[in-house]
mmCIF file of C-alpha atoms in Angstrom:
data_model
loop_
_atom_site.group_PDB
_atom_site.id
_atom_site.type_symbol
_atom_site.label_atom_id
_atom_site.label_comp_id
_atom_site.label_asym_id
_atom_site.label_seq_id
_atom_site.Cartn_x
_atom_site.Cartn_y
_atom_site.Cartn_z
ATOM 1 C CA GLY Q 1 -0.015 -0.145 -0.147
ATOM 2 C CA ILE Q 2 0.908 3.653 -0.040
ATOM 3 C CA GLN Q 3 3.471 5.131 2.526
ATOM 4 C CA VAL Q 4 2.887 8.484 3.693
ATOM 5 C CA GLU Q 5 5.568 10.158 5.861
ATOM 6 C CA GLN Q 6 5.195 13.849 7.693
ATOM 7 C CA SER Q 7 7.849 16.077 8.877
ATOM 8 C CA PRO Q 8 8.898 17.306 11.168
ATOM 9 C CA PRO Q 9 7.438 14.913 13.834
ATOM 10 C CA ASP Q 10 7.417 17.624 16.456
ATOM 11 C CA LEU Q 11 7.257 21.335 16.265
ATOM 12 C CA ILE Q 12 7.409 24.142 18.879
ATOM 13 C CA LEU Q 13 6.314 27.657 17.881
ATOM 14 C CA GLN Q 14 5.999 30.807 19.865
ATOM 15 C CA GLU Q 15 2.588 32.352 19.323
ATOM 16 C CA GLY Q 16 2.482 34.471 15.959
ATOM 17 C CA ALA Q 17 5.154 32.611 14.205
ATOM 18 C CA ASN Q 18 4.812 30.763 10.900
ATOM 19 C CA SER Q 19 5.366 27.155 9.975
ATOM 20 C CA THR Q 20 5.002 24.633 7.000
ATOM 21 C CA LEU Q 21 4.346 21.027 7.713
ATOM 22 C CA ARG Q 22 5.211 18.248 4.939
ATOM 23 C CA CYS Q 23 3.473 15.307 3.699
ATOM 24 C CA ASN Q 24 5.575 12.908 1.308
ATOM 25 C CA PHE Q 25 3.640 10.122 -0.267
ATOM 26 C CA SER Q 26 4.896 7.069 -2.101
ATOM 27 C CA ASP Q 27 2.552 6.584 -4.964
ATOM 28 C CA SER Q 28 0.205 9.108 -7.055
ATOM 29 C CA VAL Q 29 -2.978 9.807 -5.250
ATOM 30 C CA ASN Q 30 -6.486 11.132 -6.250
ATOM 31 C CA ASN Q 31 -7.271 12.343 -2.925
ATOM 32 C CA LEU Q 32 -5.381 13.661 -0.362
ATOM 33 C CA GLN Q 33 -6.671 15.325 3.008
ATOM 34 C CA TRP Q 34 -5.125 17.346 6.009
ATOM 35 C CA PHE Q 35 -6.896 16.973 9.277
ATOM 36 C CA HIS Q 36 -6.227 18.691 12.859
ATOM 37 C CA GLN Q 37 -6.704 16.292 15.760
ATOM 38 C CA ASN Q 38 -7.169 18.680 18.887
ATOM 39 C CA PRO Q 39 -6.025 17.874 22.366
ATOM 40 C CA TRP Q 40 -9.277 16.202 23.354
ATOM 41 C CA GLY Q 41 -8.913 13.639 20.200
ATOM 42 C CA GLN Q 42 -11.518 15.393 17.897
ATOM 43 C CA LEU Q 43 -10.368 15.066 14.466
ATOM 44 C CA ILE Q 44 -11.368 17.949 12.080
ATOM 45 C CA ASN Q 45 -11.018 17.743 8.210
ATOM 46 C CA LEU Q 46 -8.804 21.298 7.128
ATOM 47 C CA PHE Q 47 -8.458 20.545 3.456
ATOM 48 C CA TYR Q 48 -9.291 18.268 0.650
ATOM 49 C CA ILE Q 49 -6.432 19.113 -1.760
ATOM 50 C CA PRO Q 50 -5.520 16.331 -4.180
ATOM 51 C CA SER Q 51 -3.635 19.102 -6.214
ATOM 52 C CA GLY Q 52 -3.182 23.017 -6.452
ATOM 53 C CA THR Q 53 -3.598 25.425 -3.372
ATOM 54 C CA LYS Q 54 -6.466 26.332 -0.854
ATOM 55 C CA GLN Q 55 -6.542 28.675 1.405
ATOM 56 C CA ASN Q 56 -8.955 29.106 4.616
ATOM 57 C CA GLY Q 57 -7.825 32.027 7.010
ATOM 58 C CA ARG Q 58 -4.559 31.347 8.410
ATOM 59 C CA LEU Q 59 -4.222 27.947 6.857
ATOM 60 C CA SER Q 60 -3.339 27.039 3.475
ATOM 61 C CA ALA Q 61 -2.210 23.817 1.768
ATOM 62 C CA THR Q 62 -0.240 23.221 -1.636
ATOM 63 C CA THR Q 63 -0.316 19.701 -3.257
ATOM 64 C CA VAL Q 64 2.177 18.892 -6.104
ATOM 65 C CA ALA Q 65 0.765 15.459 -7.094
ATOM 66 C CA THR Q 66 3.627 14.900 -9.784
ATOM 67 C CA GLU Q 67 6.092 15.417 -7.101
ATOM 68 C CA ARG Q 68 4.313 13.441 -4.486
ATOM 69 C CA TYR Q 69 4.167 15.772 -1.651
ATOM 70 C CA SER Q 70 1.934 18.208 0.266
ATOM 71 C CA LEU Q 71 2.309 21.060 2.203
ATOM 72 C CA LEU Q 72 0.352 23.083 5.088
ATOM 73 C CA TYR Q 73 1.013 26.309 5.826
ATOM 74 C CA ILE Q 74 0.036 27.827 9.273
ATOM 75 C CA SER Q 75 0.426 31.824 9.544
ATOM 76 C CA SER Q 76 0.100 33.912 12.836
ATOM 77 C CA SER Q 77 -0.042 30.664 14.931
ATOM 78 C CA GLN Q 78 -2.147 30.759 18.109
ATOM 79 C CA THR Q 79 -2.512 28.442 21.136
ATOM 80 C CA THR Q 80 -5.568 27.200 19.705
ATOM 81 C CA ASP Q 81 -3.821 25.703 16.917
ATOM 82 C CA SER Q 82 -1.939 23.184 18.940
ATOM 83 C CA GLY Q 83 -2.656 19.444 18.312
ATOM 84 C CA VAL Q 84 -1.544 16.782 15.951
ATOM 85 C CA TYR Q 85 -1.781 17.465 12.224
ATOM 86 C CA PHE Q 86 -2.162 14.445 9.776
ATOM 87 C CA CYS Q 87 -2.370 13.989 6.067
ATOM 88 C CA ALA Q 88 -4.185 11.018 4.710
ATOM 89 C CA ALA Q 89 -4.354 9.778 1.185
ATOM 90 C CA TYR Q 90 -6.590 7.284 -0.423
ATOM 91 C CA TYR Q 91 -4.592 4.163 -1.428
ATOM 92 C CA THR Q 92 -7.847 2.848 -3.019
ATOM 93 C CA ALA Q 93 -11.671 3.861 -2.877
ATOM 94 C CA SER Q 94 -12.330 5.766 -0.063
ATOM 95 C CA LYS Q 95 -9.923 3.993 2.334
ATOM 96 C CA LEU Q 96 -7.582 6.513 3.719
ATOM 97 C CA THR Q 97 -3.802 5.921 4.788
ATOM 98 C CA PHE Q 98 -3.144 8.215 7.403
ATOM 99 C CA GLY Q 99 0.704 9.885 7.546
ATOM 100 C CA THR Q 100 2.728 9.965 10.885
ATOM 101 C CA GLY Q 101 1.806 12.829 12.201
ATOM 102 C CA THR Q 102 3.499 16.354 13.050
ATOM 103 C CA ARG Q 103 2.992 17.181 16.828
ATOM 104 C CA LEU Q 104 2.681 20.880 17.136
ATOM 105 C CA GLN Q 105 2.546 22.967 20.280
ATOM 106 C CA VAL Q 106 2.235 26.811 20.232
ATOM 107 C CA THR Q 107 3.384 28.580 23.286
ATOM 108 C CA LEU Q 108 2.861 31.969 24.849
ATOM 109 C CA SER Z 1 -20.555 18.263 6.138
ATOM 110 C CA ALA Z 2 -21.725 15.380 8.568
ATOM 111 C CA VAL Z 3 -22.379 15.233 11.887
ATOM 112 C CA ILE Z 4 -21.393 12.148 13.638
ATOM 113 C CA SER Z 5 -21.670 11.076 17.167
ATOM 114 C CA GLN Z 6 -20.368 7.957 18.818
ATOM 115 C CA LYS Z 7 -21.313 6.456 22.340
ATOM 116 C CA PRO Z 8 -19.677 5.824 24.712
ATOM 117 C CA SER Z 9 -17.059 8.494 24.651
ATOM 118 C CA ARG Z 10 -14.668 6.582 26.966
ATOM 119 C CA ASP Z 11 -14.962 3.555 29.119
ATOM 120 C CA ILE Z 12 -12.550 1.462 31.276
ATOM 121 C CA CYS Z 13 -12.995 -2.108 30.945
ATOM 122 C CA GLN Z 14 -11.662 -5.550 32.594
ATOM 123 C CA ARG Z 15 -9.637 -7.696 30.334
ATOM 124 C CA GLY Z 16 -11.778 -10.703 28.846
ATOM 125 C CA THR Z 17 -15.184 -8.536 28.500
ATOM 126 C CA SER Z 18 -16.414 -7.064 25.432
ATOM 127 C CA LEU Z 19 -17.340 -3.651 24.694
ATOM 128 C CA THR Z 20 -19.823 -2.080 21.813
ATOM 129 C CA ILE Z 21 -19.265 1.221 20.239
ATOM 130 C CA GLN Z 22 -22.245 3.070 18.558
ATOM 131 C CA CYS Z 23 -21.625 5.375 15.458
ATOM 132 C CA GLN Z 24 -24.828 7.715 14.517
ATOM 133 C CA VAL Z 25 -24.501 9.786 11.360
ATOM 134 C CA ASP Z 26 -26.985 12.980 10.751
ATOM 135 C CA SER Z 27 -27.215 11.634 6.938
ATOM 136 C CA GLN Z 28 -27.506 8.405 4.917
ATOM 137 C CA VAL Z 29 -24.101 6.884 3.796
ATOM 138 C CA THR Z 30 -23.206 3.976 1.739
ATOM 139 C CA MET Z 31 -19.892 3.435 3.695
ATOM 140 C CA MET Z 32 -18.986 3.712 7.087
ATOM 141 C CA PHE Z 33 -15.617 3.254 8.376
ATOM 142 C CA TRP Z 34 -13.850 2.418 11.463
ATOM 143 C CA TYR Z 35 -10.306 3.127 12.968
ATOM 144 C CA ARG Z 36 -8.003 2.374 15.664
ATOM 145 C CA GLN Z 37 -5.529 4.711 17.034
ATOM 146 C CA GLN Z 38 -3.204 3.726 19.641
ATOM 147 C CA PRO Z 39 -1.554 5.980 22.120
ATOM 148 C CA GLY Z 40 0.653 8.228 20.422
ATOM 149 C CA GLN Z 41 0.265 6.590 16.952
ATOM 150 C CA SER Z 42 -1.577 7.467 13.953
ATOM 151 C CA LEU Z 43 -4.793 6.219 12.980
ATOM 152 C CA THR Z 44 -5.179 2.867 11.183
ATOM 153 C CA LEU Z 45 -8.578 1.572 9.193
ATOM 154 C CA ILE Z 46 -9.879 -1.605 10.738
ATOM 155 C CA ALA Z 47 -12.970 -2.307 8.338
ATOM 156 C CA THR Z 48 -15.454 -0.801 6.137
ATOM 157 C CA ALA Z 49 -18.966 -1.130 6.792
ATOM 158 C CA ASN Z 50 -21.734 -1.287 4.272
ATOM 159 C CA GLN Z 51 -25.178 -1.499 4.374
ATOM 160 C CA GLY Z 52 -26.843 -4.906 3.900
ATOM 161 C CA SER Z 53 -23.260 -6.548 3.618
ATOM 162 C CA GLU Z 54 -20.520 -8.141 5.419
ATOM 163 C CA ALA Z 55 -17.883 -5.510 6.683
ATOM 164 C CA THR Z 56 -14.702 -5.466 4.917
ATOM 165 C CA TYR Z 57 -11.789 -6.214 7.082
ATOM 166 C CA GLU Z 58 -8.379 -4.684 6.660
ATOM 167 C CA SER Z 59 -4.666 -6.834 7.244
ATOM 168 C CA GLY Z 60 -4.486 -7.276 10.846
ATOM 169 C CA PHE Z 61 -7.758 -7.396 11.944
ATOM 170 C CA VAL Z 62 -10.506 -10.324 12.073
ATOM 171 C CA ILE Z 63 -14.511 -10.081 12.604
ATOM 172 C CA ASP Z 64 -13.984 -12.317 15.683
ATOM 173 C CA LYS Z 65 -12.281 -9.748 17.478
ATOM 174 C CA PHE Z 66 -13.999 -6.646 16.125
ATOM 175 C CA PRO Z 67 -17.413 -7.722 14.957
ATOM 176 C CA ILE Z 68 -19.434 -4.851 13.087
ATOM 177 C CA SER Z 69 -22.655 -4.314 12.613
ATOM 178 C CA ARG Z 70 -24.616 -2.049 9.637
ATOM 179 C CA PRO Z 71 -28.213 -2.221 10.002
ATOM 180 C CA ASN Z 72 -29.111 0.913 8.327
ATOM 181 C CA LEU Z 73 -27.601 3.885 6.240
ATOM 182 C CA THR Z 74 -27.204 6.057 9.348
ATOM 183 C CA PHE Z 75 -25.849 3.737 12.168
ATOM 184 C CA SER Z 76 -23.066 1.213 12.792
ATOM 185 C CA THR Z 77 -21.604 -0.644 15.670
ATOM 186 C CA LEU Z 78 -18.108 -1.953 16.210
ATOM 187 C CA THR Z 79 -17.473 -4.635 19.022
ATOM 188 C CA VAL Z 80 -13.916 -4.959 20.516
ATOM 189 C CA SER Z 81 -14.126 -8.592 21.670
ATOM 190 C CA ASN Z 82 -12.204 -10.236 24.453
ATOM 191 C CA MET Z 83 -10.364 -7.333 25.416
ATOM 192 C CA SER Z 84 -6.558 -7.182 26.556
ATOM 193 C CA PRO Z 85 -4.509 -3.908 27.558
ATOM 194 C CA GLU Z 86 -3.222 -3.727 23.922
ATOM 195 C CA ASP Z 87 -6.634 -3.134 23.096
ATOM 196 C CA SER Z 88 -6.562 0.573 24.791
ATOM 197 C CA SER Z 89 -6.971 3.037 22.270
ATOM 198 C CA ILE Z 90 -9.225 5.261 20.461
ATOM 199 C CA TYR Z 91 -12.033 4.214 18.340
ATOM 200 C CA LEU Z 92 -13.389 6.436 15.788
ATOM 201 C CA CYS Z 93 -15.928 6.248 12.826
ATOM 202 C CA SER Z 94 -15.946 7.915 9.918
ATOM 203 C CA VAL Z 95 -17.789 8.697 6.903
ATOM 204 C CA GLU Z 96 -17.148 10.290 3.268
ATOM 205 C CA LEU Z 97 -19.261 12.786 1.651
ATOM 206 C CA ALA Z 98 -18.066 14.748 -1.442
ATOM 207 C CA ASP Z 99 -14.589 13.197 -1.491
ATOM 208 C CA THR Z 100 -13.997 14.464 2.302
ATOM 209 C CA GLN Z 101 -14.016 12.089 5.185
ATOM 210 C CA TYR Z 102 -15.848 13.338 8.357
ATOM 211 C CA PHE Z 103 -14.932 11.603 11.736
ATOM 212 C CA GLY Z 104 -16.902 11.157 15.136
ATOM 213 C CA PRO Z 105 -15.555 12.585 18.459
ATOM 214 C CA GLY Z 106 -13.907 8.934 19.252
ATOM 215 C CA THR Z 107 -14.379 6.494 22.011
ATOM 216 C CA ARG Z 108 -11.351 6.368 24.383
ATOM 217 C CA LEU Z 109 -11.097 2.707 25.447
ATOM 218 C CA THR Z 110 -8.880 1.800 28.376
ATOM 219 C CA VAL Z 111 -8.151 -2.152 29.476
ATOM 220 C CA LEU Z 112 -7.198 -2.909 32.490
#
C-alpha cells in the first residue's frame, strides 16, 4: 500500500510565528486531505486538496501531485492551533492511509 | 458536511470482556469506516461497513475480534471482543461525503 510520511514529527512555536508542515507520499494519489486532531482527540478536516493550492483563513495547503508531496502552512499561529496534524491519502476507493503526524505546540 | 456522534465517549473495561461502540451519522451514507488510534500513534483503518453486506476488514483485523453491524444507512456498531490491555486505544468512526472524510469524536477505551 501507499506510504505517507510527515515532517517534522514535533514542532514548538511561539504564538504569532509561521510554520510549514510537509507530507510525502510514495505513490500517486487522487485524494489527499489534511486533518487537525485537537488535544481532546477530535479530528477535524482542514483541506481536501488532491492538487493545487487552497486557503482558509490563516491556513493554506499546496499539493504537487507530480512530485508526491503536500505542504500545510500555518501563519500567525495561535495556542488553539496546538494538536497533531495528519495528512491522509486514499490508497483505494475511500480508504485513507494516514501519515505519521506532526505534533504542534504553540506557546505564549 | 456530516455530524457524527459516538457512544460511549470513554470507558474503562476489564480484560476478557467486550465493549460495543455505537456510531450515528445525521445523513444516509453508503460506507462507514472504523479506525483505531493507539496511544501516541496515527490512525489505522480497521474495516469498512456497508449496509446490507458483511464488513470488509483490513489486514491484521478479523471479524471475531472486531464484529461490526450496519443495520441501516445512518448507524453502525463496532464490538471489541475479549479485550486485552493492547486494545486500549481511541476508536473512531468516519463517513465520506463529496470526497471528504468526517470523523466522530472517538471512543477512548482503556483496558485494565
